Tab-separated table of C-alpha atoms in Angstrom:
chain	number	residue	atom	x	y	z
A	70	GLY	CA	29.781	5.855	6.198
A	71	VAL	CA	25.968	4.739	7.102
A	72	PHE	CA	24.793	1.146	5.122
A	73	THR	CA	22.214	-0.909	5.599
A	74	ASP	CA	22.099	-5.364	6.134
A	75	ARG	CA	21.119	-5.379	2.588
A	76	ASP	CA	23.104	-3.586	-0.633
A	77	GLU	CA	20.837	-2.074	-3.361
A	78	GLY	CA	19.119	-5.053	-5.325
A	79	THR	CA	20.544	-7.643	-3.125
A	80	THR	CA	20.125	-9.403	0.475
A	81	SER	CA	24.186	-9.676	0.389
A	82	ARG	CA	25.842	-6.623	2.341
A	83	SER	CA	29.278	-4.923	0.815
A	84	MET	CA	28.780	-1.851	0.491
A	85	GLU	CA	30.406	-1.095	3.696
A	86	SER	CA	33.445	-3.518	3.350
A	87	ILE	CA	34.226	-1.248	0.256
A	88	PHE	CA	34.373	1.702	1.710
A	89	LYS	CA	36.559	0.471	4.169
A	90	TYR	CA	39.024	-0.425	1.385
A	91	ALA	CA	38.386	3.038	-0.485
A	92	ILE	CA	39.382	4.959	2.891
A	93	PHE	CA	42.346	2.581	2.992
A	94	HIS	CA	43.431	3.069	-0.787
A	95	TYR	CA	43.364	6.362	-0.003
A	96	ASN	CA	45.732	6.449	3.305
A	97	ARG	CA	48.082	3.645	1.570
A	98	LEU	CA	49.074	6.232	-1.218
A	99	ALA	CA	51.317	8.556	-0.578
A	100	ASN	CA	50.251	12.109	0.467
A	101	ASP	CA	52.232	13.395	-3.244
A	102	ALA	CA	49.946	11.163	-5.244
A	103	HIS	CA	46.261	12.889	-4.034
A	104	ASN	CA	48.831	16.194	-4.771
A	105	LEU	CA	47.106	18.054	-1.751
A	106	THR	CA	48.334	20.882	0.195
A	107	HIS	CA	47.554	19.314	2.997
A	108	LYS	CA	47.936	15.536	4.608
A	109	ILE	CA	44.723	14.624	5.846
A	110	ASN	CA	44.516	11.041	6.920
A	111	LEU	CA	40.703	9.342	6.561
A	112	GLN	CA	39.150	7.866	9.228
A	113	ALA	CA	36.447	5.641	8.592
A	114	GLU	CA	33.594	5.595	11.214
A	115	THR	CA	30.629	2.906	9.940
A	116	LEU	CA	27.066	3.203	11.385
A	117	HIS	CA	25.288	-0.330	10.618
A	118	LEU	CA	21.456	0.401	10.018
A	119	VAL	CA	18.458	-1.878	9.663
A	120	SER	CA	16.469	-2.170	6.483
A	121	SER	CA	13.475	-2.518	8.571
A	122	GLU	CA	13.966	-0.819	11.631
A	123	SER	CA	11.626	2.319	12.048
A	124	THR	CA	12.575	5.178	10.857
A	125	LEU	CA	12.602	7.175	14.288
A	126	GLN	CA	15.371	5.073	15.230
A	127	THR	CA	17.270	5.744	11.840
A	128	VAL	CA	17.302	9.101	12.215
A	129	ASP	CA	18.115	8.337	15.820
A	130	ASP	CA	21.139	5.990	15.366
A	131	VAL	CA	22.362	8.753	12.615
A	132	CYS	CA	22.145	11.759	14.488
A	133	SER	CA	24.003	10.230	17.321
A	134	LEU	CA	26.568	9.300	15.170
A	135	VAL	CA	27.069	12.848	13.839
A	136	HIS	CA	26.612	14.577	17.188
A	137	GLN	CA	29.170	12.376	18.875
A	138	ARG	CA	32.242	11.901	16.452
A	139	ARG	CA	31.106	15.223	14.444
A	140	VAL	CA	31.100	13.259	11.225
A	141	GLN	CA	31.223	16.294	8.517
A	142	GLY	CA	30.200	14.207	5.766
A	143	ILE	CA	27.921	11.070	5.244
A	144	PHE	CA	28.814	8.410	2.589
A	145	GLY	CA	25.779	5.480	1.815
A	146	PRO	CA	23.588	3.799	2.780
A	147	PRO	CA	22.741	2.549	-1.440
A	148	CYS	CA	19.203	1.570	-0.195
A	149	ILE	CA	16.790	4.247	-1.763
A	150	GLU	CA	14.754	4.409	1.373
A	151	LEU	CA	17.382	4.556	3.915
A	152	ALA	CA	19.114	7.146	1.422
A	153	THR	CA	16.429	9.385	2.046
A	154	LEU	CA	16.270	9.735	5.504
A	155	ALA	CA	19.946	9.984	5.594
A	156	HIS	CA	19.982	12.679	3.125
A	157	SER	CA	17.738	14.060	4.923
A	158	ILE	CA	19.587	14.855	8.001
A	159	CYS	CA	22.106	16.328	6.066
A	160	CYS	CA	20.872	18.890	5.206
A	161	HIS	CA	19.656	19.931	8.483
A	162	ILE	CA	23.115	19.749	9.355
A	163	ASN	CA	24.054	21.179	6.509
A	164	ILE	CA	26.712	18.473	6.028
A	165	PRO	CA	27.375	16.965	2.874
A	166	PHE	CA	26.151	13.654	1.254
A	167	ILE	CA	28.073	11.323	-0.790
A	168	ASN	CA	26.758	7.992	-2.559
A	169	VAL	CA	27.021	5.743	-5.395
A	170	CYS	CA	23.969	4.492	-5.978
A	171	SER	CA	21.666	3.339	-9.067
A	172	ASN	CA	18.626	3.495	-7.487
A	173	CYS	CA	18.965	6.784	-5.814
A	174	TYR	CA	19.838	9.358	-9.026
A	175	ASP	CA	17.590	11.548	-8.806
A	176	PRO	CA	18.974	14.026	-6.186
A	177	GLU	CA	16.433	16.916	-6.054
A	178	ASN	CA	14.025	14.288	-5.592
A	179	LEU	CA	16.322	13.410	-2.295
A	180	ALA	CA	16.066	17.038	-1.235
A	181	GLY	CA	12.086	17.460	-2.371
A	182	ASP	CA	11.552	14.875	0.565
A	183	ALA	CA	14.502	16.863	2.219
A	184	GLU	CA	12.437	19.785	2.283
A	185	GLU	CA	8.785	18.343	3.778
A	186	GLU	CA	11.363	16.906	6.917
A	187	TRP	CA	12.641	19.641	7.282
A	188	ASP	CA	10.575	23.376	6.751
A	189	ASN	CA	13.623	25.637	7.104
A	190	VAL	CA	16.216	23.625	4.449
A	191	THR	CA	16.065	25.495	1.062
A	192	ARG	CA	17.367	23.246	-2.205
A	193	HIS	CA	20.504	25.352	-2.051
A	194	ASP	CA	21.956	24.341	0.814
A	195	CYS	CA	21.513	20.293	0.776
A	196	VAL	CA	24.777	19.263	-0.786
A	197	SER	CA	23.936	15.977	-2.627
A	198	ILE	CA	26.254	13.898	-4.683
A	199	ASN	CA	26.102	10.775	-6.039
A	200	LEU	CA	28.595	9.186	-8.448
A	201	TYR	CA	26.661	6.469	-10.375
A	202	PRO	CA	25.940	7.550	-13.822
A	203	SER	CA	21.241	9.070	-13.458
A	204	ASN	CA	18.962	6.923	-15.143
A	205	GLU	CA	18.564	10.626	-17.390
A	206	ASP	CA	22.459	10.300	-18.240
A	207	LEU	CA	21.899	6.416	-19.212
A	208	ASN	CA	18.859	7.143	-21.223
A	209	ILE	CA	20.774	9.323	-23.802
A	210	ALA	CA	23.904	7.482	-23.783
A	211	PHE	CA	21.589	4.000	-25.277
A	212	HIS	CA	19.341	6.044	-27.219
A	213	ASN	CA	22.518	7.524	-28.575
A	214	LEU	CA	23.773	4.141	-29.221
A	215	THR	CA	20.700	2.385	-31.166
A	216	HIS	CA	20.693	5.507	-33.133
A	217	LYS	CA	24.209	4.525	-33.772
A	218	LEU	CA	23.888	1.247	-34.460
A	219	GLN	CA	20.346	2.394	-36.542
A	220	TRP	CA	18.774	-1.076	-35.060
A	221	ASN	CA	14.935	-1.126	-35.987
A	222	LYS	CA	14.063	-3.870	-34.902
A	223	PHE	CA	15.113	-5.683	-31.706
A	224	ILE	CA	13.725	-7.362	-28.330
A	225	ILE	CA	14.567	-5.776	-24.371
A	226	ILE	CA	15.173	-8.432	-22.080
A	227	TYR	CA	14.818	-7.359	-19.096
A	228	ASP	CA	13.964	-8.395	-15.240
A	229	ILE	CA	12.350	-6.919	-12.482
A	230	GLU	CA	15.328	-5.038	-10.709
A	231	SER	CA	15.787	-2.970	-13.981
A	232	GLY	CA	12.091	-1.678	-14.160
A	233	LEU	CA	13.739	-0.545	-17.701
A	234	THR	CA	14.483	2.830	-16.403
A	235	ARG	CA	17.577	3.127	-18.428
A	236	LEU	CA	15.693	2.695	-21.423
A	237	GLN	CA	12.914	4.882	-21.642
A	238	ARG	CA	14.031	6.713	-23.891
A	239	VAL	CA	14.131	4.217	-26.133
A	240	LEU	CA	10.824	2.622	-26.011
A	241	ASN	CA	9.052	6.003	-26.421
A	242	ASP	CA	11.285	6.451	-29.916
A	243	PRO	CA	8.309	8.634	-32.110
A	244	GLY	CA	10.787	7.351	-35.077
A	245	LEU	CA	10.894	3.454	-33.864
A	246	ASN	CA	7.697	1.212	-35.165
A	247	GLN	CA	6.602	0.159	-31.820
A	248	THR	CA	5.590	-3.304	-33.254
A	249	ASP	CA	8.814	-4.087	-34.313
A	250	ILE	CA	10.129	-3.454	-29.927
A	251	LEU	CA	9.610	-6.744	-28.378
A	252	VAL	CA	9.669	-6.278	-24.637
A	253	ARG	CA	10.162	-9.608	-22.706
A	254	PRO	CA	11.200	-9.994	-19.063
A	255	PHE	CA	13.050	-12.811	-17.568
A	256	THR	CA	11.646	-13.997	-15.060
A	257	HIS	CA	13.724	-17.144	-13.528
A	258	ILE	CA	17.357	-17.678	-13.458
A	259	ASN	CA	16.580	-20.345	-16.369
A	260	ASP	CA	13.972	-18.249	-18.287
A	261	ARG	CA	14.886	-19.021	-22.369
A	262	SER	CA	11.621	-17.701	-23.372
A	263	ALA	CA	12.551	-14.638	-24.847
A	264	LEU	CA	16.056	-16.130	-26.212
A	265	LEU	CA	13.122	-18.792	-27.851
A	266	ASP	CA	10.886	-15.578	-28.925
A	267	ALA	CA	13.745	-13.376	-30.334
A	268	ILE	CA	14.786	-16.492	-32.396
A	269	GLY	CA	11.151	-17.611	-33.995
A	270	ARG	CA	10.571	-13.923	-34.351
A	271	ASP	CA	13.575	-13.361	-36.824
A	272	VAL	CA	15.208	-10.921	-34.494
A	273	PHE	CA	18.892	-10.217	-34.371
A	274	ASN	CA	19.325	-7.522	-32.349
A	275	ILE	CA	18.983	-8.032	-28.502
A	276	ILE	CA	19.058	-5.343	-25.707
A	277	LEU	CA	19.838	-7.351	-22.247
A	278	ASP	CA	18.913	-4.850	-19.288
A	279	LEU	CA	19.244	-7.055	-16.408
A	280	ASN	CA	21.724	-7.692	-13.158
A	281	ASP	CA	24.925	-9.658	-13.574
A	282	LEU	CA	23.610	-12.378	-12.530
A	283	ASN	CA	20.790	-12.142	-14.902
A	284	THR	CA	23.442	-11.031	-18.044
A	285	HIS	CA	25.552	-13.900	-17.156
A	286	ALA	CA	23.086	-16.809	-17.086
A	287	VAL	CA	21.110	-15.255	-20.416
A	288	LEU	CA	24.425	-14.670	-22.292
A	289	LYS	CA	25.468	-18.299	-21.330
A	290	MET	CA	21.542	-19.809	-22.178
A	291	ALA	CA	22.643	-17.428	-25.865
A	292	LEU	CA	25.226	-20.021	-26.308
A	293	GLN	CA	23.759	-23.567	-25.735
A	294	MET	CA	21.558	-22.196	-28.345
A	295	GLY	CA	23.408	-20.810	-30.975
A	296	MET	CA	23.240	-17.252	-30.584
A	297	ILE	CA	26.623	-16.057	-30.325
A	298	SER	CA	27.417	-15.719	-33.322
A	299	SER	CA	27.983	-12.868	-36.171
A	300	SER	CA	23.998	-12.550	-36.667
A	301	TYR	CA	23.016	-11.812	-33.591
A	302	HIS	CA	24.715	-8.019	-32.188
A	303	PHE	CA	23.142	-8.359	-27.733
A	304	LEU	CA	24.259	-4.557	-26.286
A	305	LEU	CA	24.454	-4.687	-22.043
A	306	THR	CA	22.899	-1.945	-19.614
A	307	THR	CA	25.408	-3.602	-17.215
A	308	LEU	CA	28.085	-0.744	-16.392
A	309	ASN	CA	30.613	-4.016	-15.260
A	310	ILE	CA	31.179	-5.676	-18.633
A	311	ASP	CA	34.964	-6.006	-18.433
A	312	SER	CA	34.437	-7.441	-15.854
A	313	TYR	CA	33.130	-10.655	-17.153
A	314	ASP	CA	35.063	-13.651	-18.452
A	315	LEU	CA	34.243	-13.680	-21.862
A	316	GLU	CA	37.309	-16.491	-23.016
A	317	ASP	CA	34.128	-18.500	-24.724
A	318	PHE	CA	32.962	-15.538	-26.097
A	319	LYS	CA	36.396	-14.538	-27.749
A	320	TYR	CA	36.239	-16.702	-31.475
A	321	ASN	CA	32.276	-17.091	-31.719
A	322	PHE	CA	32.352	-13.216	-33.764
A	323	VAL	CA	29.643	-11.932	-31.962
A	324	ASN	CA	29.095	-8.582	-31.071
A	325	LEU	CA	28.480	-7.564	-27.728
A	326	THR	CA	28.635	-3.720	-26.699
A	327	ALA	CA	28.382	-2.024	-23.316
A	328	PHE	CA	29.886	1.074	-21.678
A	329	ARG	CA	32.516	1.325	-19.954
A	330	LEU	CA	33.865	4.196	-17.011
A	331	PHE	CA	37.023	3.281	-16.100
A	332	ARG	CA	39.955	1.459	-17.826
A	333	ARG	CA	41.449	-1.729	-16.625
A	334	ASP	CA	45.252	-0.191	-18.014
A	335	ASP	CA	45.506	3.071	-16.210
A	336	GLN	CA	47.844	2.979	-13.789
A	337	ARG	CA	45.689	4.900	-11.614
A	338	VAL	CA	43.389	2.007	-11.589
A	339	LYS	CA	45.651	-0.389	-11.446
A	340	SER	CA	46.705	0.991	-8.345
A	341	ALA	CA	43.496	1.097	-7.024
A	342	MET	CA	43.061	-2.511	-7.516
A	343	ASP	CA	46.254	-3.494	-6.598
A	344	SER	CA	44.967	-2.057	-3.139
A	345	PHE	CA	41.095	-3.900	-3.197
A	346	LEU	CA	43.420	-7.029	-3.195
A	347	LEU	CA	45.892	-6.533	-1.071
A	348	PHE	CA	42.502	-4.901	1.379
A	349	LYS	CA	41.012	-7.825	0.636
A	350	THR	CA	44.184	-10.593	1.018
A	351	MET	CA	43.478	-12.609	-2.055
A	352	PRO	CA	46.203	-13.032	-4.460
A	353	ILE	CA	46.851	-10.618	-7.875
A	354	ASP	CA	45.587	-12.580	-10.748
A	355	ASP	CA	43.118	-12.200	-13.237
A	356	ILE	CA	40.097	-13.927	-12.112
A	357	ASN	CA	39.956	-11.397	-8.884
A	358	GLN	CA	40.454	-8.291	-10.333
A	359	ARG	CA	37.204	-8.794	-11.971
A	360	LEU	CA	36.053	-8.107	-8.407
A	361	PHE	CA	37.245	-4.435	-8.846
A	362	THR	CA	33.883	-3.583	-10.603
A	363	THR	CA	32.750	-0.015	-11.733
A	364	SER	CA	30.332	0.532	-7.941
A	365	VAL	CA	34.240	-0.126	-5.957
A	366	ALA	CA	35.921	2.399	-8.724
A	367	LEU	CA	33.153	4.741	-8.467
A	368	TRP	CA	33.576	4.380	-3.881
A	369	VAL	CA	37.442	5.133	-4.371
A	370	ASP	CA	36.321	8.041	-6.438
A	371	ALA	CA	34.122	9.351	-3.502
A	372	VAL	CA	36.188	8.967	-1.020
A	373	LEU	CA	39.058	11.057	-3.075
A	374	ALA	CA	36.445	13.816	-4.088
A	375	TYR	CA	35.696	14.372	-0.484
A	376	ALA	CA	39.259	14.548	0.388
A	377	TYR	CA	40.132	17.456	-2.492
A	378	ALA	CA	37.108	19.233	-1.958
A	379	TYR	CA	38.266	19.447	1.991
A	380	ASP	CA	41.729	19.707	1.411
A	381	LYS	CA	40.045	23.365	-0.273
A	382	LEU	CA	38.538	24.350	1.828
A	383	ILE	CA	41.230	24.481	4.528
A	384	THR	CA	43.623	25.877	1.716
A	385	SER	CA	41.543	28.566	2.123
A	386	TYR	CA	41.036	29.087	4.980
A	387	GLY	CA	45.302	29.466	5.240
A	388	GLY	CA	45.359	25.969	7.620
A	389	PHE	CA	43.271	24.016	9.387
A	390	ARG	CA	40.630	25.652	12.195
A	391	SER	CA	38.574	24.396	14.732
A	392	GLU	CA	35.288	24.716	12.932
A	393	ALA	CA	36.730	22.678	9.938
A	394	ILE	CA	38.072	19.532	12.268
A	395	ARG	CA	35.956	19.074	15.012
A	396	PRO	CA	32.655	21.107	14.114
A	397	ASN	CA	29.658	21.269	16.856
A	398	ILE	CA	27.190	19.543	15.245
A	399	SER	CA	23.643	18.724	15.903
A	400	CYS	CA	20.011	17.587	14.663
A	401	VAL	CA	18.797	18.199	18.154
A	402	GLU	CA	19.831	21.968	19.338
A	403	ASP	CA	19.494	22.588	15.829
A	404	ASN	CA	23.763	22.932	15.284
A	405	LYS	CA	24.077	22.949	11.279
A	406	TRP	CA	28.257	23.029	10.322
A	407	PRO	CA	29.003	26.380	9.140
A	408	LEU	CA	31.155	25.004	6.447
A	409	GLY	CA	29.229	23.008	5.049
A	410	ALA	CA	27.591	24.475	1.687
A	411	GLU	CA	31.911	26.287	1.740
A	412	LEU	CA	33.272	22.107	1.429
A	413	GLY	CA	29.890	21.653	-0.405
A	414	LEU	CA	31.054	23.785	-3.319
A	415	LYS	CA	35.121	23.097	-3.170
A	416	PHE	CA	33.442	19.593	-4.669
A	417	SER	CA	32.885	21.720	-8.395
A	418	GLU	CA	36.296	23.300	-8.307
């Protein structure tokens, strides 16, 4: 795992801990629970990068980790600049690059950057997997949803972090009158101007394209302003709706709509949440379970996906081989992993 001193879109650092938790959850479950042919125990090796350090230093740090520890795949970092560098290195030495990053959604662009860095790398050789839904998929989802709801007039409240990247299809829909779409920025945590604008213009359909902190803030202000009622319909672009405490909104008949990627009542999800709270040494209760967000769930899937692919690779060779367990990989000596491309193909099987 390669991580930085700041997570995607924040100044905090938690993704490294989430990655270690995903490894912990995988190893905690019995081998039979994974339905693998071979018993594979995963060991977390992490590298901490400083986002402000030079490109050369970053490349040197990652290459040293790869060569010394003979890793067979890199997870992260969820930061587009450093993710591009890590992806380039993985392409060069032919090992999988796996990420959960909403801003690193286009692997083709990353591969294109890699080709500029390494002349002899073809896009086919690059194994890049990002489990976070792409902006293209999210655009289609929200565009289809607004059509399903038959929205012709609405306001979009967005923050700088979102950049409206998930709503471009909605904004450019030729079937909508552009004068009926209001777009307002959310400038600070107590900014009520967009909600006041919606009230003043009799706009009852509201799209919140905000991060979780700002979404909470706007919903709280809407409650204070009497907008949490059956007259209004809020569409949230966050994928963490079921991690919100919606107790204050249950009895006001407000329409709150959002997508989610997993069901918390699924037995596998419950097992992952139990491991998460055990790893965090927290009691199992509703409040702590809300810390299990979509990104956490996707990191669990990322680790499991790698384990399944690696198991299939070993099985295809009839068991463990030295080049599969301890590959001699080097950025400097141009030693690629001969099984890397084959491992990449196992992800889609």
